Amino acid sequence: MRRNRLGKEDWVNIKWQPGQITHTCQKDGNSCGIFVMQMAKMTVMELPKIPQHFRINSSKQSMEKLRRNMAEDILKQSVSKDELCSFCGIEDHLPKTDVDAVWIQCGTCSRWFHTLCLGMTAAQIPSKDTPWYCVLCNT
């Protein structure tokens, strides 16, 4: 997707090596999802560096707080916001030309996209009377 849509090659052809990361063990039988999500969040925050260990406070109170915060974050991010591009998640690009600032809305799911993110040229942008469908709804 990064290569096809954005022309980026930074993560292409990397030969990944297996490794081990030390981490806190969960103390109950129902927090594995919280541990996995927290480890993923910590990994993303460290990129491009790969963390060597994770330390997660596994007390019941801490797990409940993490669970509540993650649920809130997921709910906030899952709300479709008309002012955000559904491809890049950014409100506005700094337009280089008028074409870069053009938005397009899917005729089925009503999500909005920057035409620049979709790689659309001015000639590919349909008229306002012609419905356009995103890749999720077009399949």
PDB file of C-alpha atoms in Angstrom:
ATOM      1  CA  MET A   1       0.000   0.000   0.000  1.00  0.00           C
ATOM      2  CA  ARG A   2       2.785   2.455   0.880  1.00  0.00           C
ATOM      3  CA  ARG A   3       4.558   1.713  -2.402  1.00  0.00           C
ATOM      4  CA  ASN A   4       1.444   1.666  -4.593  1.00  0.00           C
ATOM      5  CA  ARG A   5      -0.403   4.644  -3.107  1.00  0.00           C
ATOM      6  CA  LEU A   6       2.339   6.852  -1.720  1.00  0.00           C
ATOM      7  CA  GLY A   7       5.387   5.817  -3.730  1.00  0.00           C
ATOM      8  CA  LYS A   8       7.317   5.240  -0.502  1.00  0.00           C
ATOM      9  CA  GLU A   9       9.975   2.554  -0.397  1.00  0.00           C
ATOM     10  CA  ASP A  10      11.222   2.983   3.174  1.00  0.00           C
ATOM     11  CA  TRP A  11       9.795  -0.312   4.510  1.00  0.00           C
ATOM     12  CA  VAL A  12       9.974  -2.319   1.290  1.00  0.00           C
ATOM     13  CA  ASN A  13      12.397  -5.220   0.912  1.00  0.00           C
ATOM     14  CA  ILE A  14      13.452  -5.206   4.557  1.00  0.00           C
ATOM     15  CA  LYS A  15      14.653  -8.606   5.674  1.00  0.00           C
ATOM     16  CA  TRP A  16      13.090  -8.912   9.105  1.00  0.00           C
ATOM     17  CA  GLN A  17      14.967 -10.833  11.762  1.00  0.00           C
ATOM     18  CA  PRO A  18      13.205 -12.649  14.578  1.00  0.00           C
ATOM     19  CA  GLY A  19      13.987 -11.473  18.071  1.00  0.00           C
ATOM     20  CA  GLN A  20      12.845 -11.526  21.643  1.00  0.00           C
ATOM     21  CA  ILE A  21      11.543  -8.681  23.722  1.00  0.00           C
ATOM     22  CA  THR A  22      11.334  -9.085  27.463  1.00  0.00           C
ATOM     23  CA  HIS A  23       8.085  -7.970  28.990  1.00  0.00           C
ATOM     24  CA  THR A  24       5.989  -7.918  32.119  1.00  0.00           C
ATOM     25  CA  CYS A  25       3.750 -10.964  32.510  1.00  0.00           C
ATOM     26  CA  GLN A  26       0.059 -10.473  32.974  1.00  0.00           C
ATOM     27  CA  LYS A  27      -1.217 -11.560  36.363  1.00  0.00           C
ATOM     28  CA  ASP A  28      -4.799 -12.379  35.437  1.00  0.00           C
ATOM     29  CA  GLY A  29      -6.574 -14.343  32.732  1.00  0.00           C
ATOM     30  CA  ASN A  30      -8.353 -11.465  31.038  1.00  0.00           C
ATOM     31  CA  SER A  31      -5.809  -8.729  30.283  1.00  0.00           C
ATOM     32  CA  CYS A  32      -3.960 -10.279  27.335  1.00  0.00           C
ATOM     33  CA  GLY A  33      -5.609  -7.858  24.878  1.00  0.00           C
ATOM     34  CA  ILE A  34      -4.570  -4.893  27.007  1.00  0.00           C
ATOM     35  CA  PHE A  35      -0.986  -6.186  27.140  1.00  0.00           C
ATOM     36  CA  VAL A  36      -0.828  -6.750  23.372  1.00  0.00           C
ATOM     37  CA  MET A  37      -2.326  -3.341  22.564  1.00  0.00           C
ATOM     38  CA  GLN A  38      -0.044  -1.566  25.030  1.00  0.00           C
ATOM     39  CA  MET A  39       3.018  -3.347  23.598  1.00  0.00           C
ATOM     40  CA  ALA A  40       1.936  -2.378  20.061  1.00  0.00           C
ATOM     41  CA  LYS A  41       1.456   1.237  21.148  1.00  0.00           C
ATOM     42  CA  MET A  42       4.865   1.301  22.829  1.00  0.00           C
ATOM     43  CA  THR A  43       6.482  -0.234  19.726  1.00  0.00           C
ATOM     44  CA  VAL A  44       4.920   2.327  17.385  1.00  0.00           C
ATOM     45  CA  MET A  45       5.984   5.170  19.649  1.00  0.00           C
ATOM     46  CA  GLU A  46       9.608   3.936  19.507  1.00  0.00           C
ATOM     47  CA  LEU A  47       9.799   3.479  15.725  1.00  0.00           C
ATOM     48  CA  PRO A  48      12.097   3.142  13.924  1.00  0.00           C
ATOM     49  CA  LYS A  49      13.905   1.775  16.992  1.00  0.00           C
ATOM     50  CA  ILE A  50      12.644  -1.618  18.217  1.00  0.00           C
ATOM     51  CA  PRO A  51      12.210  -1.743  22.006  1.00  0.00           C
ATOM     52  CA  GLN A  52      14.166  -4.395  23.864  1.00  0.00           C
ATOM     53  CA  HIS A  53      11.751  -4.650  26.791  1.00  0.00           C
ATOM     54  CA  PHE A  54       8.278  -3.586  27.865  1.00  0.00           C
ATOM     55  CA  ARG A  55       7.383  -2.680  31.410  1.00  0.00           C
ATOM     56  CA  ILE A  56       3.662  -2.550  32.045  1.00  0.00           C
ATOM     57  CA  ASN A  57       2.205  -2.046  35.484  1.00  0.00           C
ATOM     58  CA  SER A  58       0.045  -5.157  35.778  1.00  0.00           C
ATOM     59  CA  SER A  59      -1.820  -4.241  38.955  1.00  0.00           C
ATOM     60  CA  LYS A  60      -5.584  -4.604  38.785  1.00  0.00           C
ATOM     61  CA  GLN A  61      -6.065  -0.837  39.142  1.00  0.00           C
ATOM     62  CA  SER A  62      -3.545  -0.085  36.376  1.00  0.00           C
ATOM     63  CA  MET A  63      -5.104  -2.673  34.041  1.00  0.00           C
ATOM     64  CA  GLU A  64      -8.557  -1.170  34.556  1.00  0.00           C
ATOM     65  CA  LYS A  65      -7.221   2.314  33.826  1.00  0.00           C
ATOM     66  CA  LEU A  66      -5.429   1.099  30.671  1.00  0.00           C
ATOM     67  CA  ARG A  67      -8.565  -0.777  29.561  1.00  0.00           C
ATOM     68  CA  ARG A  68     -10.720   2.330  30.054  1.00  0.00           C
ATOM     69  CA  ASN A  69      -8.229   4.628  28.278  1.00  0.00           C
ATOM     70  CA  MET A  70      -7.842   2.248  25.329  1.00  0.00           C
ATOM     71  CA  ALA A  71     -11.590   1.847  24.944  1.00  0.00           C
ATOM     72  CA  GLU A  72     -11.983   5.627  24.983  1.00  0.00           C
ATOM     73  CA  ASP A  73      -9.202   6.072  22.393  1.00  0.00           C
ATOM     74  CA  ILE A  74     -10.706   3.412  20.124  1.00  0.00           C
ATOM     75  CA  LEU A  75     -14.153   5.000  20.331  1.00  0.00           C
ATOM     76  CA  LYS A  76     -12.781   8.480  19.643  1.00  0.00           C
ATOM     77  CA  GLN A  77     -10.792   7.271  16.629  1.00  0.00           C
ATOM     78  CA  SER A  78     -13.618   5.180  15.198  1.00  0.00           C
ATOM     79  CA  VAL A  79     -15.978   8.132  14.894  1.00  0.00           C
ATOM     80  CA  SER A  80     -16.034   9.272  11.291  1.00  0.00           C
ATOM     81  CA  LYS A  81     -14.994  12.880  11.247  1.00  0.00           C
ATOM     82  CA  ASP A  82     -15.891  14.808   8.143  1.00  0.00           C
ATOM     83  CA  GLU A  83     -12.895  17.075   8.624  1.00  0.00           C
ATOM     84  CA  LEU A  84     -10.343  14.209   8.488  1.00  0.00           C
ATOM     85  CA  CYS A  85      -9.075  12.408   5.399  1.00  0.00           C
ATOM     86  CA  SER A  86      -9.968   8.720   5.690  1.00  0.00           C
ATOM     87  CA  PHE A  87      -6.703   7.776   3.976  1.00  0.00           C
ATOM     88  CA  CYS A  88      -4.080   9.776   5.866  1.00  0.00           C
ATOM     89  CA  GLY A  89      -6.098  10.840   8.922  1.00  0.00           C
ATOM     90  CA  ILE A  90      -4.934  14.424   8.598  1.00  0.00           C
ATOM     91  CA  GLU A  91      -7.288  17.356   8.500  1.00  0.00           C
ATOM     92  CA  ASP A  92      -5.457  19.457   5.965  1.00  0.00           C
ATOM     93  CA  HIS A  93      -2.477  19.083   3.698  1.00  0.00           C
ATOM     94  CA  LEU A  94      -0.468  22.156   2.917  1.00  0.00           C
ATOM     95  CA  PRO A  95      -1.596  22.470  -0.697  1.00  0.00           C
ATOM     96  CA  LYS A  96       1.088  23.038  -3.284  1.00  0.00           C
ATOM     97  CA  THR A  97      -1.542  23.605  -5.972  1.00  0.00           C
ATOM     98  CA  ASP A  98      -5.324  23.858  -6.077  1.00  0.00           C
ATOM     99  CA  VAL A  99      -5.495  20.167  -7.072  1.00  0.00           C
ATOM    100  CA  ASP A 100      -3.700  19.147  -3.848  1.00  0.00           C
ATOM    101  CA  ALA A 101      -6.421  20.789  -1.756  1.00  0.00           C
ATOM    102  CA  VAL A 102      -9.322  18.917  -3.420  1.00  0.00           C
ATOM    103  CA  TRP A 103     -11.401  16.530  -1.300  1.00  0.00           C
ATOM    104  CA  ILE A 104     -13.684  13.783  -2.580  1.00  0.00           C
ATOM    105  CA  GLN A 105     -16.502  11.974  -0.760  1.00  0.00           C
ATOM    106  CA  CYS A 106     -17.475   8.325  -1.223  1.00  0.00           C
ATOM    107  CA  GLY A 107     -21.028   7.954  -2.492  1.00  0.00           C
ATOM    108  CA  THR A 108     -21.647   4.898  -0.285  1.00  0.00           C
ATOM    109  CA  CYS A 109     -19.888   5.293   3.075  1.00  0.00           C
ATOM    110  CA  SER A 110     -19.654   9.127   3.008  1.00  0.00           C
ATOM    111  CA  ARG A 111     -15.973   9.110   4.002  1.00  0.00           C
ATOM    112  CA  TRP A 112     -13.865  12.028   2.789  1.00  0.00           C
ATOM    113  CA  PHE A 113     -10.443  11.712   1.125  1.00  0.00           C
ATOM    114  CA  HIS A 114      -7.764  14.057  -0.161  1.00  0.00           C
ATOM    115  CA  THR A 115      -7.482  13.399  -3.890  1.00  0.00           C
ATOM    116  CA  LEU A 116      -3.716  13.776  -3.422  1.00  0.00           C
ATOM    117  CA  CYS A 117      -3.712  10.825  -0.979  1.00  0.00           C
ATOM    118  CA  LEU A 118      -5.556   8.731  -3.559  1.00  0.00           C
ATOM    119  CA  GLY A 119      -3.071   9.658  -6.265  1.00  0.00           C
ATOM    120  CA  MET A 120      -5.848  11.179  -8.396  1.00  0.00           C
ATOM    121  CA  THR A 121      -4.957  13.655 -11.100  1.00  0.00           C
ATOM    122  CA  ALA A 122      -7.245  16.565 -11.922  1.00  0.00           C
ATOM    123  CA  ALA A 123      -8.476  14.622 -14.976  1.00  0.00           C
ATOM    124  CA  GLN A 124      -9.490  11.653 -12.792  1.00  0.00           C
ATOM    125  CA  ILE A 125     -11.634  13.683 -10.406  1.00  0.00           C
ATOM    126  CA  PRO A 126     -15.281  13.125 -11.360  1.00  0.00           C
ATOM    127  CA  SER A 127     -17.740  15.984 -11.707  1.00  0.00           C
ATOM    128  CA  LYS A 128     -19.901  16.831  -8.698  1.00  0.00           C
ATOM    129  CA  ASP A 129     -22.872  15.061 -10.349  1.00  0.00           C
ATOM    130  CA  THR A 130     -20.952  11.801 -10.781  1.00  0.00           C
ATOM    131  CA  PRO A 131     -20.763   9.537  -7.722  1.00  0.00           C
ATOM    132  CA  TRP A 132     -17.341   8.273  -6.694  1.00  0.00           C
ATOM    133  CA  TYR A 133     -16.734   5.158  -4.563  1.00  0.00           C
ATOM    134  CA  CYS A 134     -13.739   4.487  -2.321  1.00  0.00           C
ATOM    135  CA  VAL A 135     -11.761   1.263  -2.570  1.00  0.00           C
ATOM    136  CA  LEU A 136     -13.602  -0.196   0.457  1.00  0.00           C
ATOM    137  CA  CYS A 137     -17.030   0.328  -1.117  1.00  0.00           C
ATOM    138  CA  ASN A 138     -15.991  -0.366  -4.710  1.00  0.00           C
ATOM    139  CA  THR A 139     -15.175  -4.035  -4.100  1.00  0.00           C
TER     140      THR A 139
END
